[in-house]
């Protein structure tokens, strides 16, 4: 049985992962409105991945005999201004999520909750990838500057991404 403290912290993380889904969905809408359909599709895949993360925490909490409590969601930004700004916001959000995963792990260690420590390791590794992916796109957009031909080329390339839950496991 999981402790009440750990249960509360995991419920807060479910909320953060669902907010991530919501945020990337908002970015998807913004990119679609800018006719950057490849980047919109990349955000759609990212949004699906976040639901997958939320459900991993959800299922884990149920498996440990905890109670899932869904909380109110913050409203995400609507106008992301430029592709560079949108991906920079995505990177900052991933850095925030990484910190929250590390805080959860610190709590699991403090509580001597070994199953939760083991469960969280997947997320520690996943966040390294999440940050690296967003950072690479930010760096490339910085190099592209105002060149619409490079931005359209990146749009085509990013549109090839698909979310595959099996590849995640
Ligand atoms: Fe769930 O990793 Fe992004 O936010």
Short mmCIF file of N, CA, C and O and ligand atoms in Angstrom, two decimals, residues 17 20 24 46 50 53 93-94 97 127 130, ligand 1:
data_model
loop_
_atom_site.label_atom_id
_atom_site.label_comp_id
_atom_site.label_asym_id
_atom_site.label_seq_id
_atom_site.Cartn_x
_atom_site.Cartn_y
_atom_site.Cartn_z
N UNK A 17 1.07 15.80 -16.07
CA UNK A 17 1.18 15.10 -17.36
C UNK A 17 -0.05 15.40 -18.23
O UNK A 17 0.07 15.56 -19.44
N UNK A 20 0.38 18.68 -19.65
CA UNK A 20 1.31 18.60 -20.79
C UNK A 20 0.53 18.22 -22.05
O UNK A 20 0.74 18.80 -23.12
N UNK A 24 0.35 20.75 -25.32
CA UNK A 24 0.78 20.39 -26.68
C UNK A 24 -0.39 20.38 -27.65
O UNK A 24 -0.23 20.63 -28.84
N UNK A 46 3.08 14.42 -29.71
CA UNK A 46 3.61 14.73 -28.37
C UNK A 46 2.49 14.73 -27.33
O UNK A 46 2.64 14.22 -26.22
N UNK A 50 1.97 12.37 -23.95
CA UNK A 50 1.73 12.86 -22.59
C UNK A 50 0.55 12.15 -21.94
O UNK A 50 0.59 11.86 -20.74
N UNK A 53 1.92 9.04 -20.69
CA UNK A 53 2.66 9.24 -19.43
C UNK A 53 1.68 9.34 -18.25
O UNK A 53 1.90 8.73 -17.20
N UNK A 93 8.97 23.72 -20.60
CA UNK A 93 7.99 22.88 -19.91
C UNK A 93 8.60 21.52 -19.57
O UNK A 93 8.42 20.99 -18.47
N UNK A 94 9.37 20.96 -20.51
CA UNK A 94 10.00 19.66 -20.24
C UNK A 94 11.02 19.76 -19.10
O UNK A 94 11.16 18.82 -18.30
N UNK A 97 9.04 19.60 -16.03
CA UNK A 97 8.57 18.23 -15.76
C UNK A 97 9.73 17.36 -15.24
O UNK A 97 9.55 16.57 -14.31
N UNK A 127 12.79 11.60 -19.58
CA UNK A 127 12.95 13.06 -19.58
C UNK A 127 14.25 13.51 -20.23
O UNK A 127 14.31 14.60 -20.80
N UNK A 130 13.19 13.57 -23.75
CA UNK A 130 12.22 14.66 -23.99
C UNK A 130 12.93 16.00 -24.13
O UNK A 130 12.65 16.78 -25.03
FE1 LIG B 1 5.55 13.64 -19.81
O1 LIG B 1 7.10 14.22 -20.57
FE2 LIG B 1 6.74 15.72 -21.50
O2 LIG B 1 5.86 16.67 -20.29
#
